Short mmCIF file of C-alpha atoms in Angstrom, two decimals:
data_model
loop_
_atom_site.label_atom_id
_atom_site.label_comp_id
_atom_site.label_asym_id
_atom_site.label_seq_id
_atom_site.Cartn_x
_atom_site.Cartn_y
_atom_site.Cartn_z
CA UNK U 1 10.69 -16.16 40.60
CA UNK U 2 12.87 -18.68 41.52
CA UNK U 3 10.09 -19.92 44.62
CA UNK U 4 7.95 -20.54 41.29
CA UNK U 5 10.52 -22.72 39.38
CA UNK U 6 10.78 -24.71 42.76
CA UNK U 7 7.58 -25.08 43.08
CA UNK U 8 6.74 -26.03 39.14
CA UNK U 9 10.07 -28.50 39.64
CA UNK U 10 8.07 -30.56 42.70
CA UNK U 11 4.79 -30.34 41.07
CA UNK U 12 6.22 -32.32 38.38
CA UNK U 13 8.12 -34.85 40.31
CA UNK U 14 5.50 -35.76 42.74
CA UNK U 15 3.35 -35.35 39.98
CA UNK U 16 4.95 -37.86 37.88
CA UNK U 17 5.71 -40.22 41.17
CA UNK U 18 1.92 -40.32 42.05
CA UNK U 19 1.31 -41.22 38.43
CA UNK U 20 3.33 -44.09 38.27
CA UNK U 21 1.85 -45.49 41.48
CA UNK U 22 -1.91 -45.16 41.06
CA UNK U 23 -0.84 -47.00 37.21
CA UNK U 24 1.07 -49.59 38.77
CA UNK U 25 -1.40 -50.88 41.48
CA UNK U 26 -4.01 -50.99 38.94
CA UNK U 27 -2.86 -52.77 36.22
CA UNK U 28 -4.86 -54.43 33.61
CA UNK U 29 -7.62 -53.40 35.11
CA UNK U 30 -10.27 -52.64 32.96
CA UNK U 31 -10.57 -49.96 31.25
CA UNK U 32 -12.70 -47.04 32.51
CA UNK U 33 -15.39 -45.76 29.48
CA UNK U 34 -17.84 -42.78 30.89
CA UNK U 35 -16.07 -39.79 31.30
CA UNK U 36 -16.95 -37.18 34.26
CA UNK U 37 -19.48 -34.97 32.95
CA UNK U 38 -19.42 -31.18 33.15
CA UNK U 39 -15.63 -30.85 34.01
CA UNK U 40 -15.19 -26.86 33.74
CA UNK U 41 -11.45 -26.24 33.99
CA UNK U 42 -9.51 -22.63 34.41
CA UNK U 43 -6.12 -22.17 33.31
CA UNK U 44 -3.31 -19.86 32.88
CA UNK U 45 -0.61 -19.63 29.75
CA UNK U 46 2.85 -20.31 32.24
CA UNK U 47 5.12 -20.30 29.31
CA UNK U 48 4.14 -17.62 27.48
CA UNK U 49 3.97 -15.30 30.31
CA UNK U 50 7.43 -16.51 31.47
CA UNK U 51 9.17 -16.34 28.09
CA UNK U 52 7.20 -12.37 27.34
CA UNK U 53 8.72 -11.62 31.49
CA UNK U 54 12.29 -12.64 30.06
CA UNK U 55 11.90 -10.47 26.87
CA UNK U 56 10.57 -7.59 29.32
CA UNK U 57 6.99 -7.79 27.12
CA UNK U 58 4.16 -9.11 28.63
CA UNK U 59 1.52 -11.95 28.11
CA UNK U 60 -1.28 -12.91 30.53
CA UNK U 61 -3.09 -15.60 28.94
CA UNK U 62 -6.40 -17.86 30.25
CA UNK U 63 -7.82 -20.88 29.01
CA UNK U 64 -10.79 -22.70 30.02
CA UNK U 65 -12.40 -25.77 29.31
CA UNK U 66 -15.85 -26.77 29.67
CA UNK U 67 -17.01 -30.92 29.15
CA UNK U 68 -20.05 -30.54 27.54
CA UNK U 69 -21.34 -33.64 26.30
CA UNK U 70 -19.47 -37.09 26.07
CA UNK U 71 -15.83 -36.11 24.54
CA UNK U 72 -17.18 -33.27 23.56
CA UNK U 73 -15.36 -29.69 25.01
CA UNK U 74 -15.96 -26.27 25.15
CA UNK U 75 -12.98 -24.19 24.52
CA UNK U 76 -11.80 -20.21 25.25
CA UNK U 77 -8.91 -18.49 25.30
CA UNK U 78 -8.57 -15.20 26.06
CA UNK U 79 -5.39 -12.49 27.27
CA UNK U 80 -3.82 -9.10 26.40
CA UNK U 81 0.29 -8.97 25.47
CA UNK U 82 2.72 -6.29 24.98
CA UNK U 83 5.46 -6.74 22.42
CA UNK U 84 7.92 -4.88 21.15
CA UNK U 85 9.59 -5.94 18.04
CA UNK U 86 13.36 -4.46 16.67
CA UNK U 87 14.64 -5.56 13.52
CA UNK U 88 16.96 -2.24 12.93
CA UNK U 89 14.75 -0.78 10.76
CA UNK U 90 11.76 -0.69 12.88
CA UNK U 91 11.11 -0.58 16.62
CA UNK U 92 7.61 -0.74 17.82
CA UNK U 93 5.36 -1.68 20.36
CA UNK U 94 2.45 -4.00 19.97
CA UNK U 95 -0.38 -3.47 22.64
CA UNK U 96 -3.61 -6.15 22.45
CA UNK U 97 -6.33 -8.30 23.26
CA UNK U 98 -7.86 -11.54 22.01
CA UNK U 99 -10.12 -14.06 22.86
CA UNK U 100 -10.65 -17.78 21.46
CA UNK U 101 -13.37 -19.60 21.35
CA UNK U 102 -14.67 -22.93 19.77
CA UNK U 103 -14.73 -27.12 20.40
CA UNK U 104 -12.53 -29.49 21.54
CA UNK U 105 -12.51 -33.29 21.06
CA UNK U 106 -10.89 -35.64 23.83
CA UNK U 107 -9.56 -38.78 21.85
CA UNK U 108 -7.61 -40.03 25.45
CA UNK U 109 -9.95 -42.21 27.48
CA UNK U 110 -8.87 -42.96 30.82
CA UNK U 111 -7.68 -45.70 32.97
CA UNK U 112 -9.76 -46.23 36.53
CA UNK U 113 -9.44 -42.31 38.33
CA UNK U 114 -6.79 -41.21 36.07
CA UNK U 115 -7.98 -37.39 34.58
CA UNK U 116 -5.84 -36.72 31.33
CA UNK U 117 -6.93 -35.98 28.67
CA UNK U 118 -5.47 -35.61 24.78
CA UNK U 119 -7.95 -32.81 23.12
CA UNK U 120 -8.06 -31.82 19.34
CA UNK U 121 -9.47 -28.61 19.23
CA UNK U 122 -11.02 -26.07 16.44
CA UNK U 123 -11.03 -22.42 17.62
CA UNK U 124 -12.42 -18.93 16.74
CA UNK U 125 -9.97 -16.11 17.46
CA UNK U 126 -10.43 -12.38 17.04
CA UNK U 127 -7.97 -9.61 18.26
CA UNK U 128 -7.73 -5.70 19.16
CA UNK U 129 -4.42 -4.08 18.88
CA UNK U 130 -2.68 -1.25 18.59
CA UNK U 131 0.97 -0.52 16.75
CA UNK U 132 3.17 2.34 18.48
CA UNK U 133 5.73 3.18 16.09
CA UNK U 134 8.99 4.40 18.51
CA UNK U 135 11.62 4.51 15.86
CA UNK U 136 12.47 3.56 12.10
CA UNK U 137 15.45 3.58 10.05
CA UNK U 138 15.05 4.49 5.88
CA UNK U 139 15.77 0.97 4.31
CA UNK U 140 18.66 2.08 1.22
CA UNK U 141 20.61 -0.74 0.08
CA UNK U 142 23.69 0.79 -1.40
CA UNK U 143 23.39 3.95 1.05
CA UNK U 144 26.94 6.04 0.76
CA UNK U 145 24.64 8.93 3.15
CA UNK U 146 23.83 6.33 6.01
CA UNK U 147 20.55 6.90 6.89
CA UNK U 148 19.58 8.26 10.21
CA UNK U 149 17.25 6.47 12.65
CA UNK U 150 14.37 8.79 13.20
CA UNK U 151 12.59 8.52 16.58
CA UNK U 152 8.63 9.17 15.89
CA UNK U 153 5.81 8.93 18.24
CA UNK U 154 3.09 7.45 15.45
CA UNK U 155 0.34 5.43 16.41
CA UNK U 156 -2.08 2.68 14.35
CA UNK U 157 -4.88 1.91 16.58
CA UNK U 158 -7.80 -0.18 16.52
CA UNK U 159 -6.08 -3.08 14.30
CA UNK U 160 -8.31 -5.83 14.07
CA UNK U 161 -7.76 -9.88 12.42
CA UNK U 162 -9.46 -12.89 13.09
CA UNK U 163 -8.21 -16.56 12.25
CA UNK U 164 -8.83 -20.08 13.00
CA UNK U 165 -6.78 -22.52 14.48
CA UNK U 166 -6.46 -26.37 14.78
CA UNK U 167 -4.74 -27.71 17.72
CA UNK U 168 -3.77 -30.48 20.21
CA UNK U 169 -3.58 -30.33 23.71
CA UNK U 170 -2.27 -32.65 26.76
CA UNK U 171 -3.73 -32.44 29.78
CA UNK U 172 -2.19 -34.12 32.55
CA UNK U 173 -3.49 -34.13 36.56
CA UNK U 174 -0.60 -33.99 38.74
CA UNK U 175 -2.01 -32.76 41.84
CA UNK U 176 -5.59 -33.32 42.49
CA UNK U 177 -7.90 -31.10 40.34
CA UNK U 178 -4.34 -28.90 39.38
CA UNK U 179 -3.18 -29.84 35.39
CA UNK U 180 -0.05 -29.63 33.22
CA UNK U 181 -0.48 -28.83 29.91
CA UNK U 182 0.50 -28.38 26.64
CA UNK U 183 -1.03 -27.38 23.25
CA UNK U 184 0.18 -27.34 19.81
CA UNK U 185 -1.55 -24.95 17.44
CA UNK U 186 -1.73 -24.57 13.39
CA UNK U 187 -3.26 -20.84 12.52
CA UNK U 188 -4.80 -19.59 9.31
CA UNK U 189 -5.10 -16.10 9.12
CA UNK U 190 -9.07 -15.00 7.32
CA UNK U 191 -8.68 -11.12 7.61
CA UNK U 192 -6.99 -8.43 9.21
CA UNK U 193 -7.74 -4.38 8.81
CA UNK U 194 -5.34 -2.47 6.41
CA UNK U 195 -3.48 0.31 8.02
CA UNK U 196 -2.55 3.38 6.03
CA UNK U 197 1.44 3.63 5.40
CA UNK U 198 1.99 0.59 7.81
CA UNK U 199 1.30 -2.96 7.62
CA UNK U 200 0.00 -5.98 10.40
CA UNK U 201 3.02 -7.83 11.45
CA UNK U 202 2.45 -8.85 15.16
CA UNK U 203 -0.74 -9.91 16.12
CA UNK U 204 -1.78 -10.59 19.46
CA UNK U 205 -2.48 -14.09 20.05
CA UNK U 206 -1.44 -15.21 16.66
CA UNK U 207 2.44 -14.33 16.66
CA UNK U 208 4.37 -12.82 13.69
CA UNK U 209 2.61 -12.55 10.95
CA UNK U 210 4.78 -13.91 7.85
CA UNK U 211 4.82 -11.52 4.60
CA UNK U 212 4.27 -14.19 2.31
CA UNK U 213 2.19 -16.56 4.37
CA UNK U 214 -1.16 -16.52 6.28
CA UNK U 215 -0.12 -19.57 8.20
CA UNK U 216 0.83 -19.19 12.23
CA UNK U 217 2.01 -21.70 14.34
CA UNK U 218 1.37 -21.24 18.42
CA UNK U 219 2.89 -22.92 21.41
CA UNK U 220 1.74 -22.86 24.73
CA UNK U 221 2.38 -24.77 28.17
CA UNK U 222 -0.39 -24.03 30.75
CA UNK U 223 -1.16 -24.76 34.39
CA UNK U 224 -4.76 -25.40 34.94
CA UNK U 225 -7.34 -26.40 37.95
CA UNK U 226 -10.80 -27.94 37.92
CA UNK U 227 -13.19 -26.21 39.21
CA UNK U 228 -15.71 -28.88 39.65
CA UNK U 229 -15.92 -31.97 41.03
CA UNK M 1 -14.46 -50.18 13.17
CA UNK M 2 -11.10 -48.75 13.59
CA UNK M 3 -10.08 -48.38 17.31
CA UNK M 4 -10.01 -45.10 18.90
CA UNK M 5 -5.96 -45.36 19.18
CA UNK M 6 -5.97 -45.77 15.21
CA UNK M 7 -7.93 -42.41 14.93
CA UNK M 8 -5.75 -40.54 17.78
CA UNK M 9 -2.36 -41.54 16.02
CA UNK M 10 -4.07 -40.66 12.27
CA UNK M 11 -4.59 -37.72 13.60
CA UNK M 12 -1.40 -37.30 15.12
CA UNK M 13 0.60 -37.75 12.51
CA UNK M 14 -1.11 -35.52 9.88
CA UNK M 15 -0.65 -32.83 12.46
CA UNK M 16 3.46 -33.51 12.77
CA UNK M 17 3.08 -33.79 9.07
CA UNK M 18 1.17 -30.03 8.47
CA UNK M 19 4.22 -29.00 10.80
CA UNK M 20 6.94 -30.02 8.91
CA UNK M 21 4.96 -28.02 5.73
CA UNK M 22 5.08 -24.94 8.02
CA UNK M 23 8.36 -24.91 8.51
CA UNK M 24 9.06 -25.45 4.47
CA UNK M 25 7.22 -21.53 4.39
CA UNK M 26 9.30 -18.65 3.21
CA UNK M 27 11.54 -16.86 5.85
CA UNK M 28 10.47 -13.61 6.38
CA UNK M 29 13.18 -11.61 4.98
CA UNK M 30 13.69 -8.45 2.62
CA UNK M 31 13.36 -9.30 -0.57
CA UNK M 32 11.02 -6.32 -1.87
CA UNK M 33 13.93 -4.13 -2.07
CA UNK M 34 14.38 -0.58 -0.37
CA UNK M 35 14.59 3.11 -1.58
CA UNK M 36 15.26 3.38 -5.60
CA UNK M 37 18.41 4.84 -7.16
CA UNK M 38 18.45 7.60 -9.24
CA UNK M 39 19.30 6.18 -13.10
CA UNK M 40 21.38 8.30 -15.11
CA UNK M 41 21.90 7.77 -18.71
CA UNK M 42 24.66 9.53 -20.78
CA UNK M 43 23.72 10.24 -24.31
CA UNK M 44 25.37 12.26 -27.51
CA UNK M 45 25.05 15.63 -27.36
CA UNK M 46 25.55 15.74 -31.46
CA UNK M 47 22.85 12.89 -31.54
CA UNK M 48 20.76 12.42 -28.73
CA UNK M 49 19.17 9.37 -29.37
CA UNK M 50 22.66 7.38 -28.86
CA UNK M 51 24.18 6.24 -25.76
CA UNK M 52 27.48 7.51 -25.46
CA UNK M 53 30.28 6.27 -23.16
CA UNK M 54 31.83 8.39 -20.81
CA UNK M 55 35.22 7.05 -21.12
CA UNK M 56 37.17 7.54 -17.85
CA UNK M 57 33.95 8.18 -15.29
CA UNK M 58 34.95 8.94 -11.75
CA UNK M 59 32.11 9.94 -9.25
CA UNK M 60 32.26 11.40 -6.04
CA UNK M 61 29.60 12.39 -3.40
CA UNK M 62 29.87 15.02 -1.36
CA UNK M 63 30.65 16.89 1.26
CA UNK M 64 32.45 13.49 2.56
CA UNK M 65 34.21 13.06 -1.20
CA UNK M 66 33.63 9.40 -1.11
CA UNK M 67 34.21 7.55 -4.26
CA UNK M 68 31.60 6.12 -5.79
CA UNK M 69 33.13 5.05 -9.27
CA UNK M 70 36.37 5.16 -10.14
CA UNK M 71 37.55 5.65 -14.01
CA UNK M 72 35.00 3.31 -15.14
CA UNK M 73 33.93 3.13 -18.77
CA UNK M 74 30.13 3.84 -18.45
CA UNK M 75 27.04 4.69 -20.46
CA UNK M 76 24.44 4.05 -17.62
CA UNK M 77 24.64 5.83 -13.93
CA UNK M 78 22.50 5.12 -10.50
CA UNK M 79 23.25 6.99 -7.81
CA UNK M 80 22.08 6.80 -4.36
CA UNK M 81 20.05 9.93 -3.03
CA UNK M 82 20.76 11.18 0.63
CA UNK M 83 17.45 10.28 2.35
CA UNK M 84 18.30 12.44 5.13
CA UNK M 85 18.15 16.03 3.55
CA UNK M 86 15.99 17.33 0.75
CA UNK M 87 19.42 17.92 -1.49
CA UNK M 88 22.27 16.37 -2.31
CA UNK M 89 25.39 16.82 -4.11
CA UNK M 90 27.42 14.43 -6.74
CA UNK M 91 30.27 15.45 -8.70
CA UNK M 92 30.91 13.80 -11.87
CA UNK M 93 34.40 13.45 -13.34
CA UNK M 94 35.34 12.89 -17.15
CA UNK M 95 39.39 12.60 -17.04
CA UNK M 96 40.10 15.21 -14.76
CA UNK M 97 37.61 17.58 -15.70
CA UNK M 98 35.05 17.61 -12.06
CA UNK M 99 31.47 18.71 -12.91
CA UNK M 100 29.23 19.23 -9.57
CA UNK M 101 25.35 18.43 -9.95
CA UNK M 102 23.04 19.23 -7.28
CA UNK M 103 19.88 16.91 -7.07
CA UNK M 104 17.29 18.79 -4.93
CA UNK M 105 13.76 17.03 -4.38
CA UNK M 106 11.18 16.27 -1.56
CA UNK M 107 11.23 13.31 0.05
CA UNK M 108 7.66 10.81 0.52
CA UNK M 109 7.86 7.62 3.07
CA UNK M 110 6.62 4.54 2.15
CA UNK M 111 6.23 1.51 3.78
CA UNK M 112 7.54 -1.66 2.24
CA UNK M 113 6.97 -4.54 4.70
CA UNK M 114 8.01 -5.24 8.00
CA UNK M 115 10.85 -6.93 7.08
CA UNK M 116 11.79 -3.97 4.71
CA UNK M 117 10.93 -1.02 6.63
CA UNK M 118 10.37 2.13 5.07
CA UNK M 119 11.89 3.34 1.83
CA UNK M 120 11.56 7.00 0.17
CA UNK M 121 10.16 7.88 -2.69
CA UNK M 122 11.69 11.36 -4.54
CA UNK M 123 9.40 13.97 -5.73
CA UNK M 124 9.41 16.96 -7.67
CA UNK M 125 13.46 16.31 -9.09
CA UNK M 126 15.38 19.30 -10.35
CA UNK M 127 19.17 19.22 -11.11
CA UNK M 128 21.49 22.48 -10.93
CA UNK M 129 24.95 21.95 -12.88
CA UNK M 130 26.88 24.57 -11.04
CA UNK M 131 28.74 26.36 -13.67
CA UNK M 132 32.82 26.56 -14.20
CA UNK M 133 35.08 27.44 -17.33
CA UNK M 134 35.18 23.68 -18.38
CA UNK M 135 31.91 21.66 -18.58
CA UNK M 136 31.99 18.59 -20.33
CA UNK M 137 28.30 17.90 -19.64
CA UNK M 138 26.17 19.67 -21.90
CA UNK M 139 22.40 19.29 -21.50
CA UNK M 140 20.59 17.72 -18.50
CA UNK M 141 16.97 16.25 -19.12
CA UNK M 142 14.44 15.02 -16.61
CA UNK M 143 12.76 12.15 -17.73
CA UNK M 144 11.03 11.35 -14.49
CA UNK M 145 10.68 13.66 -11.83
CA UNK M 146 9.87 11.41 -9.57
CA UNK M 147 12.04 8.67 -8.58
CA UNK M 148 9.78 5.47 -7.25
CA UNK M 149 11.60 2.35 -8.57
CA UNK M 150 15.05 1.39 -10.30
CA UNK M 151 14.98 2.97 -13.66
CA UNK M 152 16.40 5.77 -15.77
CA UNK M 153 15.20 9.13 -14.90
CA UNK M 154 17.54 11.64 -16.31
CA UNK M 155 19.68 12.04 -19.51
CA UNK M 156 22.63 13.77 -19.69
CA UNK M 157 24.15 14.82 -22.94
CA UNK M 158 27.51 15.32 -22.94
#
């Protein structure tokens, strides 16, 4: 683990050091307008996988990118997560998969060889997922018989929801063909299935679902490398 | 025409803005509420229509004897049901005269939210006054035999 932060830590110096020279040597230069066409690149959700490793959950997430025409992007997304959420009255495991897909919009046009890129994106997403109900406690405010935690083996399967999402995204080259990234995301939940004597909380993809809101909000920092040249 | 870098920080800006409205959203906490009480009303026994003050109210649960109330002036009663067992026990004291009640029902889970959790809802309510020499409750009636939400489900005359 700790080879990885070493290596992420000198990808982003010499990253950044390699930046500054290309930028300084060519100066007001002018500005370069055509952008390279059919860029496909493949990428892989770093902080989310990191942050689920810490929580012992898990998250594998991909991304890819696809230039299509002009400024004009193809987007995906697609992964599987575990999570277990605890909130003393509940314990439960969420198992799922989702997958993203829609356009993305570069606004960011490049200096000389330079390869970022700022992307506004509108995305698709559907998910799969199962609840596994471990444990729950009897929620009695005013309880003078504390209630027990009961430990239950119940499962909801087959959950479905779909939502759309508006996002940004940074895309920096550091290495040849090898990106950092970030991206920003609003969510609006459309639908989600109705379970019987449960409810959809976490969703795969989306995060917590809010009680009183359909409104998700997603982070994501990404390493990603271009396939084509 | 507006540049491109007008569009990019238009755009940028309305999507810090729609992030500072997410965070104004409603914290997911309980607010729905959890497993009812059982309501208890004490009425006349001479005229049953009238709410009558017990005068020096003193309720215990058992088998722990934990005090619930102590020598409280009360007309209106909501006790907590043991969501653990199908029964429970409550004794009810007027001075120093201890009548025991029994509450027996079946017990339904119901989910609330996941911020609530479950709750229980009581079926099927019955009430056994266990007798003694000295009972200063007279009558017990059911309204509601079962107990779903914060209200008064049984009268007792006394």
């Amino acid at each position: 683990m700790s080879k990885f932060f070493i290596n992420l830590i000198l990808i982003c110096l010499f990253g950044s050091v390699s930046g500054q020279t290309t930028q300084d040597s060519t100066a007001l230069q002018t500005p370069k307008t055509n952008l390279k066409l059919y860029k496909i690149r493949m990428g892989f959700d770093i902080g989310n996988f990191l942050w689920a490793k810490y929580k012992k959950d898990s998250a594998t997430g991909f991304n890819l990118d696809a230039n299509l025409y002009k400024d004009y992007y193809f987007l995906a997304n697609f992964g599987q997560e575990t999570h277990l959420t605890d909130n003393n009255l509940l314990n439960y495991t969420t198992i799922g998969r989702y997958f993203k897909i829609g356009i993305g919009y570069n606004l960011y046009h490049n200096w000389l060889d330079m390869n970022n890129d700022i992307m506004i994106g509108l995305q698709y997403a559907q998910a799969n997922f199962d609840y596994f109900l471990h444990a729950y406690r009897i929620n009695q405010p005013g309880a003078i018989y504390p209630p027990q935690t009961i430990y239950v083996d119940e499962k909801f399967l087959n959950n479905k929801a779909k939502w759309l999402e508006i996002s940004t995204q940074i895309q920096v080259e550091t290495f040849k063909h090898l990106f950092l990234g970030y991206n920003v995301a609003i969510k609006y939940l459309m639908s989600t299935s109705t379970i019987n004597n449960f409810d959809i909380s976490y969703i795969p993809g989306f995060n917590d679902k809010n009680t009183y809101s359909n409104f998700g909000f997603g982070l994501q920092y990404f390493i990603s490398y271009q396939l084509t040249f | 025409m507006i540049s491109k870098t007008k569009y990019i920080q238009r755009f940028l800006w309305f999507f810090l803005a729609s992030l500072a409205f997410y965070s104004c959203r409603k914290d997911d906490i309980c607010t729905a509420g959890g497993t009812p009480k059982l309501g208890l009303a004490f009425y006349d026994f001479t005229q049953p229509d009238t709410l009558k003050k017990v005068d020096n109210l003193t309720v215990l649960a058992l088998p722990g004897v934990d005090t619930l109330i102590h020598n409280a002036s009360l007309d209106e009663l909501k006790l907590p049901l043991n969501v653990n067992t199908d029964s429970c026990r409550f004794v009810l004291m007027d001075d120093q005269n201890p009548d025991t009640l029994q509450f027996n029902y079946t017990r339904q889970r119901a989910f609330v939210s996941k911020s609530c959790g479950y709750k229980i809802i009581f079926h099927q309510l019955t009430i056994v006054l266990q007798q003694d020499n000295d009972l200063w409750i007279k009558q017990i009636d059911i309204i509601k035999t079962t107990v779903q939400n914060d209200t008064i489900h049984v009268k007792i005359l006394h």
